[in-house]
CSV table of C-alpha atoms and ligand atoms in Angstrom, one decimal:
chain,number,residue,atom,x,y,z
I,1,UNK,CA,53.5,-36.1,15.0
I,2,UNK,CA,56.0,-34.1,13.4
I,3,UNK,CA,59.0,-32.6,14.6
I,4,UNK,CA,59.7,-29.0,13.4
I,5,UNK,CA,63.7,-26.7,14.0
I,6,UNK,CA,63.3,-23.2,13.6
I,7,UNK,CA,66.9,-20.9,13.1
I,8,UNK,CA,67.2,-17.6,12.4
I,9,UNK,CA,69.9,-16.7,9.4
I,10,UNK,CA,72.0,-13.8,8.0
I,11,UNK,CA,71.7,-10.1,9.3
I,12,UNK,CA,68.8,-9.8,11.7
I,13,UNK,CA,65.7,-7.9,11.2
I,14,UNK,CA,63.3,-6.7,14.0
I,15,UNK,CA,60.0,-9.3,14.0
I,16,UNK,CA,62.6,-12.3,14.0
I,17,UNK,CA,61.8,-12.7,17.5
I,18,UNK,CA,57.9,-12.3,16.5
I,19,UNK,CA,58.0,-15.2,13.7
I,20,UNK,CA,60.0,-17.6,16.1
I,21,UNK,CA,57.3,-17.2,18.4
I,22,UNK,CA,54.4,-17.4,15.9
I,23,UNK,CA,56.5,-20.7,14.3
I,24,UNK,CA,56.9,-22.9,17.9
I,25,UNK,CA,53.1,-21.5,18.9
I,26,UNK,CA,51.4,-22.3,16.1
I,27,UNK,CA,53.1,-25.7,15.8
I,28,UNK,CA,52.7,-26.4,19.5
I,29,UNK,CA,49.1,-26.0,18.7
I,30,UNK,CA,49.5,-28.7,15.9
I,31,UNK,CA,50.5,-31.1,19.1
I,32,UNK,CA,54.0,-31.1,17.2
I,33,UNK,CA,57.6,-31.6,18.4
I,34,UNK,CA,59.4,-27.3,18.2
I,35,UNK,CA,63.1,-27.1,18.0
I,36,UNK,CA,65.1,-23.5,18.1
I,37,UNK,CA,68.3,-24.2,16.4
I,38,UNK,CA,71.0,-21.1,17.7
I,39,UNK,CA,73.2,-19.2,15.3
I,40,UNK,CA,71.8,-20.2,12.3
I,41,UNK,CA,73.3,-22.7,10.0
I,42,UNK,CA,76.2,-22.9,12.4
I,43,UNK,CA,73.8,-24.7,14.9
I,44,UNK,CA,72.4,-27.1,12.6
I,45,UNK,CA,75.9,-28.5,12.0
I,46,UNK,CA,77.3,-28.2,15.1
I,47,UNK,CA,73.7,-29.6,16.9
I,48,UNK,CA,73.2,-26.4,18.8
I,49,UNK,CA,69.4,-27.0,19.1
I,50,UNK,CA,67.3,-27.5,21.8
I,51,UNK,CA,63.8,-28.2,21.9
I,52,UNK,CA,61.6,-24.8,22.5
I,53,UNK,CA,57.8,-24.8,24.4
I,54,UNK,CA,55.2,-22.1,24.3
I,55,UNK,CA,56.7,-20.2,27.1
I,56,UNK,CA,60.0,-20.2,25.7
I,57,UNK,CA,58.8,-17.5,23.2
I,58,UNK,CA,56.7,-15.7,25.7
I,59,UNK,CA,57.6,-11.9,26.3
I,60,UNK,CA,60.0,-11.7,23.1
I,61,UNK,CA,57.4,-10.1,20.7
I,62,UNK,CA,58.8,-6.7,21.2
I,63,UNK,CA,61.9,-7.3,21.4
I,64,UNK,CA,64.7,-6.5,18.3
I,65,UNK,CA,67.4,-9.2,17.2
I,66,UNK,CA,67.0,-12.9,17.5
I,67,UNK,CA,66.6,-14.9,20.7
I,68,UNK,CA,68.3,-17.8,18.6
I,69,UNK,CA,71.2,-15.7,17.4
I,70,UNK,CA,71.7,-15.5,13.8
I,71,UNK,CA,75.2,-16.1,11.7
I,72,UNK,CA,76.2,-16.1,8.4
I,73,UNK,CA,77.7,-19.6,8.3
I,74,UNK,CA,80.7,-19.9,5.7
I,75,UNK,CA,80.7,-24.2,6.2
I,76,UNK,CA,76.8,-24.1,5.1
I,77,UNK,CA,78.0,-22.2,1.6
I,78,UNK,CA,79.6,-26.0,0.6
I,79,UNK,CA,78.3,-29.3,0.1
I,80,UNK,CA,79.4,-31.3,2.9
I,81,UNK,CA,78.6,-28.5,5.5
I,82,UNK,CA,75.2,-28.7,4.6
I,83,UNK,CA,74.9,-32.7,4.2
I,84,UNK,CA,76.4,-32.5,8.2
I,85,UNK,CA,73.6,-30.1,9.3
I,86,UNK,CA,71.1,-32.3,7.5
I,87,UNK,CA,72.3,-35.5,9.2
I,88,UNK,CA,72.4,-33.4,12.8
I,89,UNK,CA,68.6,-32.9,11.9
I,90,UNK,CA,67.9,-36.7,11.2
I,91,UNK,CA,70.0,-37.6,14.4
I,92,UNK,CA,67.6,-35.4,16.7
I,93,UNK,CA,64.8,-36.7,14.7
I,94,UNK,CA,63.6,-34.0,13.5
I,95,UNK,CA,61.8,-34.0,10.0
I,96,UNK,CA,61.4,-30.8,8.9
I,97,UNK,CA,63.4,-27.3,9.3
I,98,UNK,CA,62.2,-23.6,8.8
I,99,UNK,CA,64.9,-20.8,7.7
I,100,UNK,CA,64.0,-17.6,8.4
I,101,UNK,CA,66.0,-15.1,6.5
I,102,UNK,CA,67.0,-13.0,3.8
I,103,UNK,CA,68.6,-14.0,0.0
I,104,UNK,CA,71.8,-15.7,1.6
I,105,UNK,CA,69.6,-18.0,3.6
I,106,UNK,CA,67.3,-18.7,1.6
I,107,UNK,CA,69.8,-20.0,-0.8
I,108,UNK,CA,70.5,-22.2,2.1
I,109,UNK,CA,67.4,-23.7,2.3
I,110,UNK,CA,67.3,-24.2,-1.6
I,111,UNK,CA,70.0,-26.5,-1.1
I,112,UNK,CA,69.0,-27.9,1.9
I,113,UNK,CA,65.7,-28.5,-0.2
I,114,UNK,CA,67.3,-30.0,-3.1
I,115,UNK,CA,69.0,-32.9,-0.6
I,116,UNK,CA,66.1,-33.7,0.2
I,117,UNK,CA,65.4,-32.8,3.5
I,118,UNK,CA,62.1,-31.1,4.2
I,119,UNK,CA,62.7,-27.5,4.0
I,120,UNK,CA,60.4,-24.0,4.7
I,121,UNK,CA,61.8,-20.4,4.2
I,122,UNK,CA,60.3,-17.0,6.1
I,123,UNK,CA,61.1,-13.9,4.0
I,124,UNK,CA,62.8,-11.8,6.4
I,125,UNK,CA,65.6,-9.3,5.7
I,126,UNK,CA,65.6,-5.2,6.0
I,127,UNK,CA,66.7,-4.8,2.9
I,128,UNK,CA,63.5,-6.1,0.9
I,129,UNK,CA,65.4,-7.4,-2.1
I,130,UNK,CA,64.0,-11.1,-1.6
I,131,UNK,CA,62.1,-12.5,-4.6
I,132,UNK,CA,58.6,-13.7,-3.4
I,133,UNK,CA,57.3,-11.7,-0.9
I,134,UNK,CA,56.7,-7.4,-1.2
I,135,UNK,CA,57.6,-6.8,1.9
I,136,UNK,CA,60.0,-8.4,4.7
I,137,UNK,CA,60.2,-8.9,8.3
I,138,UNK,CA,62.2,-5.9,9.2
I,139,UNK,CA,62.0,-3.3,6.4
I,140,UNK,CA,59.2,-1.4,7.9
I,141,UNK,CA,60.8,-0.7,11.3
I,142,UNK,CA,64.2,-0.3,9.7
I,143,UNK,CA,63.0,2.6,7.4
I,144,UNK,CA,61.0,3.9,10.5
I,145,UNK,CA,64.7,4.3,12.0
I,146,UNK,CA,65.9,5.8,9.0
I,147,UNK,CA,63.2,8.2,8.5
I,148,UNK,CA,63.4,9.6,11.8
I,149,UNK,CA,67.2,10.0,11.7
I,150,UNK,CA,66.1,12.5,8.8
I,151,UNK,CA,64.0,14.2,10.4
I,152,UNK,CA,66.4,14.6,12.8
I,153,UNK,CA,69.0,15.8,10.6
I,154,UNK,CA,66.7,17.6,9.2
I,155,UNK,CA,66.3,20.1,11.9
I,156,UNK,CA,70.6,20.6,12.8
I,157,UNK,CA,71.3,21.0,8.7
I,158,UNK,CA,68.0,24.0,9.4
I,159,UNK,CA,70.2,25.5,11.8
I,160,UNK,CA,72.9,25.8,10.4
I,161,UNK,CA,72.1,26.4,6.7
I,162,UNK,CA,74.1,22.7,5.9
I,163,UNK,CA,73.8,19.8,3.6
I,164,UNK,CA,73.4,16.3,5.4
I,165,UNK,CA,74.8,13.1,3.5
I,166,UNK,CA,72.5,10.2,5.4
I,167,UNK,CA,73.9,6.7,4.3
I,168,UNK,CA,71.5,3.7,5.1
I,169,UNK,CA,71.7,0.2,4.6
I,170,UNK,CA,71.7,-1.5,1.5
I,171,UNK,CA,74.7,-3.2,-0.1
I,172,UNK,CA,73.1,-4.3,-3.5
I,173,UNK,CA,69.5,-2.7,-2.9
I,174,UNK,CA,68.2,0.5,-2.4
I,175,UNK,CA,64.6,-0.1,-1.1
I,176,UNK,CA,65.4,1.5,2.6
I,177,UNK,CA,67.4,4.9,0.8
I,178,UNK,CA,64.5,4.8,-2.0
I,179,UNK,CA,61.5,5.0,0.5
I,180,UNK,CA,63.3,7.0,3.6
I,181,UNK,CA,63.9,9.5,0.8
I,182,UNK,CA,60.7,10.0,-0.4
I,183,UNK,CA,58.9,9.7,3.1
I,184,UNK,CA,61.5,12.2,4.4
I,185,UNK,CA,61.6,14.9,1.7
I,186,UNK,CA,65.0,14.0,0.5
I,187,UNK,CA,66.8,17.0,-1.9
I,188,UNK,CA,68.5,13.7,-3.6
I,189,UNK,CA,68.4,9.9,-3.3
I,190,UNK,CA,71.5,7.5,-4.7
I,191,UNK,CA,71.0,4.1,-5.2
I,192,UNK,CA,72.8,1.1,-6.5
I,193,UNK,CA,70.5,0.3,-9.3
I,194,UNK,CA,70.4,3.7,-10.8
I,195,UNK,CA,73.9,5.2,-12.0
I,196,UNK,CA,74.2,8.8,-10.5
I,197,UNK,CA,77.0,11.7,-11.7
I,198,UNK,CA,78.0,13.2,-8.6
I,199,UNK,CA,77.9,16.3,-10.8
I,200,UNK,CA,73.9,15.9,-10.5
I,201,UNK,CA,73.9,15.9,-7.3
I,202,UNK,CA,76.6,19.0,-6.4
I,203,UNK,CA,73.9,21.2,-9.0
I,204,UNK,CA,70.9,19.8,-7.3
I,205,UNK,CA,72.7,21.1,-4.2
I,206,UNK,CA,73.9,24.6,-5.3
I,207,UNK,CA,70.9,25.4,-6.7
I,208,UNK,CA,68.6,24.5,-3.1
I,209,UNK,CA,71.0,26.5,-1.9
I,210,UNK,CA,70.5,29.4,-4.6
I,211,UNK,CA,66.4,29.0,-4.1
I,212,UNK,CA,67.0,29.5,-0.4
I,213,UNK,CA,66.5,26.6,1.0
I,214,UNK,CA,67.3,26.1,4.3
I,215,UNK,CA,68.9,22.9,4.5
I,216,UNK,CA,69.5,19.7,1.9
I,217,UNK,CA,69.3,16.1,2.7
I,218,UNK,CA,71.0,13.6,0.4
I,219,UNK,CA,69.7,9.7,1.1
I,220,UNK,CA,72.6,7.4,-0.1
I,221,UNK,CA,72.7,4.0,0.0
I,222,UNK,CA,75.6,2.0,1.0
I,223,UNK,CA,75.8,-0.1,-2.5
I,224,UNK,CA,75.7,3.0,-4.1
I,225,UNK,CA,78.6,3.9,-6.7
I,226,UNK,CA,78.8,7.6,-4.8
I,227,UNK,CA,78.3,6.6,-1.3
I,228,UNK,CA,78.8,9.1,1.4
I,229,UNK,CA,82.6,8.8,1.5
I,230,UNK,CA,82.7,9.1,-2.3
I,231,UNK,CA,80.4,11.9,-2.2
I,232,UNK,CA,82.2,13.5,0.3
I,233,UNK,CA,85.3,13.4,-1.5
I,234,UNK,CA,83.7,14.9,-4.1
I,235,UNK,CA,81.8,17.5,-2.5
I,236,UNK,CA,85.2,18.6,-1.1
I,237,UNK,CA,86.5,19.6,-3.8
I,238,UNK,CA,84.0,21.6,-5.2
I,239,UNK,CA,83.1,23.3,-2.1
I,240,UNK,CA,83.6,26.7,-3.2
I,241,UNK,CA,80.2,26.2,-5.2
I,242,UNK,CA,78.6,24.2,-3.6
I,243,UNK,CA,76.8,26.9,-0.8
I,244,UNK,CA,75.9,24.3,1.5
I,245,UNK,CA,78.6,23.2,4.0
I,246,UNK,CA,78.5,19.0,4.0
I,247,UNK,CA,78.2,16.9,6.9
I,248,UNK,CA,78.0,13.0,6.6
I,249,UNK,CA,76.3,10.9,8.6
I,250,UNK,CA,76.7,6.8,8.3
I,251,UNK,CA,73.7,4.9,10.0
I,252,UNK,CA,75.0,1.7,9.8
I,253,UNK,CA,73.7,-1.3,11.9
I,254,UNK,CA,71.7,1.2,13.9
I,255,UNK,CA,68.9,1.0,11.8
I,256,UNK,CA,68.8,-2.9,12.5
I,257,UNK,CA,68.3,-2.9,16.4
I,258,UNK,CA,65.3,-1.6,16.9
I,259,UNK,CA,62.2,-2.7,18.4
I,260,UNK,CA,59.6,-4.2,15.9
I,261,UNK,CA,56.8,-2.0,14.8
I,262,UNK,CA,53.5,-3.0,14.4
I,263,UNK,CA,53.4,-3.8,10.6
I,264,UNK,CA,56.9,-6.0,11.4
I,265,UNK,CA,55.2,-8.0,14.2
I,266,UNK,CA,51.9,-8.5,12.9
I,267,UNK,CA,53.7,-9.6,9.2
I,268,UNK,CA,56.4,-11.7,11.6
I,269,UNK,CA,53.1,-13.6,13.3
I,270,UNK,CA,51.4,-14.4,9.6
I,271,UNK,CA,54.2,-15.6,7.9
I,272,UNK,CA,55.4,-17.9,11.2
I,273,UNK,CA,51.7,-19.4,11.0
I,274,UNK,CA,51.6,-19.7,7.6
I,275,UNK,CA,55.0,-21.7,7.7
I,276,UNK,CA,53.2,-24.1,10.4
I,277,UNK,CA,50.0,-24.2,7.7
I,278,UNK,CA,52.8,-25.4,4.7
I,279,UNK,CA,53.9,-28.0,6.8
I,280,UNK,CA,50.6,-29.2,7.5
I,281,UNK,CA,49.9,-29.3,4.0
I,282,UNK,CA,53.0,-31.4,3.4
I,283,UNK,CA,54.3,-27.9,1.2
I,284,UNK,CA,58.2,-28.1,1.2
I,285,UNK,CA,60.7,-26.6,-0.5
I,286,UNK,CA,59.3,-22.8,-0.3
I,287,UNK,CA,59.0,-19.2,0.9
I,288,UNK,CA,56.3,-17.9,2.8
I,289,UNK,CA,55.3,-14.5,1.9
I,290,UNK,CA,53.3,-11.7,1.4
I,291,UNK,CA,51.8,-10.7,-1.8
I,292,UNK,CA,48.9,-8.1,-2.4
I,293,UNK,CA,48.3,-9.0,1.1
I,294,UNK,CA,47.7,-12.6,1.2
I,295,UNK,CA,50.4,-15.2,2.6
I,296,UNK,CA,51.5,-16.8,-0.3
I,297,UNK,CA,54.4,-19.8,-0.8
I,298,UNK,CA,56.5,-19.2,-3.8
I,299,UNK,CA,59.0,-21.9,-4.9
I,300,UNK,CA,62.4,-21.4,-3.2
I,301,UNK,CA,64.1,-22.7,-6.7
I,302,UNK,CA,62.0,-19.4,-8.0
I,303,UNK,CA,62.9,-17.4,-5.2
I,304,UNK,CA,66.9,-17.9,-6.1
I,305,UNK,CA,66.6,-17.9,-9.8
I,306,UNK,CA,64.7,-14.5,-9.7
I,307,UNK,CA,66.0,-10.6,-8.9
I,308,UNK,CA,63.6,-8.5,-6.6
I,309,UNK,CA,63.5,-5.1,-8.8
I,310,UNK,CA,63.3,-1.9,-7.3
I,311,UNK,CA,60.1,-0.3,-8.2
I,312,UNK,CA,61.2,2.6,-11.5
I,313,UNK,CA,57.6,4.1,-10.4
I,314,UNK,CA,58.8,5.0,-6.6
I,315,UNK,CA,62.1,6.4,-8.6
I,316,UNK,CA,60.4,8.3,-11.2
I,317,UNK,CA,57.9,9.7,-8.5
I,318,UNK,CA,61.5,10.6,-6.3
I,319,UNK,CA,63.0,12.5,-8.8
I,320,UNK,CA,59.5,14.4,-9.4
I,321,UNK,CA,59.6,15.3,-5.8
I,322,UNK,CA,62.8,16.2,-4.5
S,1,F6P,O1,71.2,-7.8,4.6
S,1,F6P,C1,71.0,-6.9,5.6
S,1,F6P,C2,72.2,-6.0,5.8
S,1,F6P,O2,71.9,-5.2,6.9
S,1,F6P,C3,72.6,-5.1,4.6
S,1,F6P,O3,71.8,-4.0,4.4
S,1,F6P,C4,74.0,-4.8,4.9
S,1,F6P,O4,74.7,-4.5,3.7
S,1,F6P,C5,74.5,-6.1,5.5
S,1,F6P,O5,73.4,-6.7,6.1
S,1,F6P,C6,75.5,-5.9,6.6
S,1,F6P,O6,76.0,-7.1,7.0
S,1,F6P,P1,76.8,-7.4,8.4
S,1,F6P,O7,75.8,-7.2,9.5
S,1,F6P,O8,77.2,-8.8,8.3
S,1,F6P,O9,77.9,-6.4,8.4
């Protein structure tokens, strides 16, 4: 019989909720020992964990966030931190530990991996920059959010004849900006992989505005060089010319809270259950993901040593568009 902890780690995505369930249901199944650890790696070494039954996770499908609480645990980022939350683990006999998280964390279990302890990762962040797995728990409803916060803005910047700045999510990756702009008809879409002149976009702008359009939406991400302050800033001072009048708007965390979608909690179930099927098979030290749309385990010393591109294609087709 084995004895499986389960935490949730860095920023949370909606379908946490969905894979903790799928992780302490499918392992109950198994006749196993479940564990939810709370806070993240903060638990593990303080021995926040408790052990978790089948109705413990019942009614949280739907539901945003974590029921475990996430963290991002600065004691887990050195050697010792980890080697206490490892010896927590052993204490509590349990055997085995599933991370489910983005980059950040699954750094964590690389190292938690490489000590030796039995380790399985869940790819789960909104911003989809996670080597290993095309899509994340989270992204989908997150650009949902996003995309409907254009539309929105959308209809005011009509109105009033204005340009809307919408900055989403996105520090080093501009999946979420990339794909709300293209779903939402964006004039212009700044990410932080692709340098943009702010010159660019105050043309792109005056002429919209010079073809009568109606409104512009600019999609920036937060990593961008330009983001919506910047841009702003910029804007301001060559208003005159510009035609539109400029309004910002700064989505934030917003996009993070919402309730998991379909895709999120369907993805969130697969990936939980195929953790579960990695243990069984004695597979440690990996990420469970999606790929061409099969669950697939990647190696997590892969998964770190490796860059999730954003796709030059969905640019290209982007700028083409707008
Ligand atoms: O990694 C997910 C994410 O939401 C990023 O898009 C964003 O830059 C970051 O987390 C924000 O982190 P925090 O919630 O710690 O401010």
């Amino acid at each position: 019989m084995k004895h499986v902890a389960v935490l949730t780690s860095g920023g949370d995505a909606p379908g946490m909720n969905a894979a903790i369930r799928a992780v302490v249901r499918c392992g109950v199944a198994k006749g196993w020992g479940m564990y939810g650890v709370r806070n993240g790696y903060a638990g593990l070494i303080s021995g926040n964990i408790r052990e978790m039954s089948t109705r413990d996770v019942g009614g949280i499908i739907q539901k945003g966030g974590t029921i475990l609480g996430s963290a991002r645990s600065q004691e887990f980022y050195t050697d010792e931190g980890r080697r206490k939350g490892i010896r927590t683990l052993r204490q509590m006999g349990i055997d085995t530990l599933v991370v489910i998280g983005g980059n950040g964390s699954q750094t964590g279990s690389y190292h938690v991996h490489k000590l030796g302890f039995p380790v399985v990762g869940i790819a789960s962040t909104i911003d989809n920059d996670l080597y290993g797995s095309e899509m994340t728990i989270g992204v989908d409803t997150a650009l949902n959010i996003a995309l409907e916060a254009i539309d929105r803005l959308k209809v005011t910047a009509s109105s009033h004849q204005r340009a809307f700045l919408l900055e989403v999510m996105g520090r080093k990756c501009g999946y979420i900006a990339l794909m709300a702009g293209i779903a939402g008809g964006a004039e212009y879409i700044l990410l932080p992989e692709v340098e943009t002149d702010p010159e660019e976009v105050a043309e792109s702008l005056r002429l919209a505005y010079e073809h009568g359009k109606a409104h512009a939406i600019i999609v920036v991400a937060e990593g961008a060089t330009y983001n919506a302050d910047a841009l702003t800033q910029y804007f301001e001072k060559h208003k005159d010319r510009l035609g539109f009048k400029i309004r910002a708007t700064i989505l934030g965390h917003v996009q993070r809270g919402g309730d998991p979608g379909a895709f999120d909690r369907i993805l969130a179930s697969r990936l939980g259950s195929g953790a579960i099927e990695a243990i069984d098979r004695g597979e440690f030290g990996v990420l469970v993901g999606l790929n061409k749309g099969s669950i697939t385990t990647t190696p997590l010393e892969e998964v770190v040593a490796n860059k999730k591109e954003i796709s030059m294609e969905m640019v290209k087709l982007a700028q083409t568009l707008d």
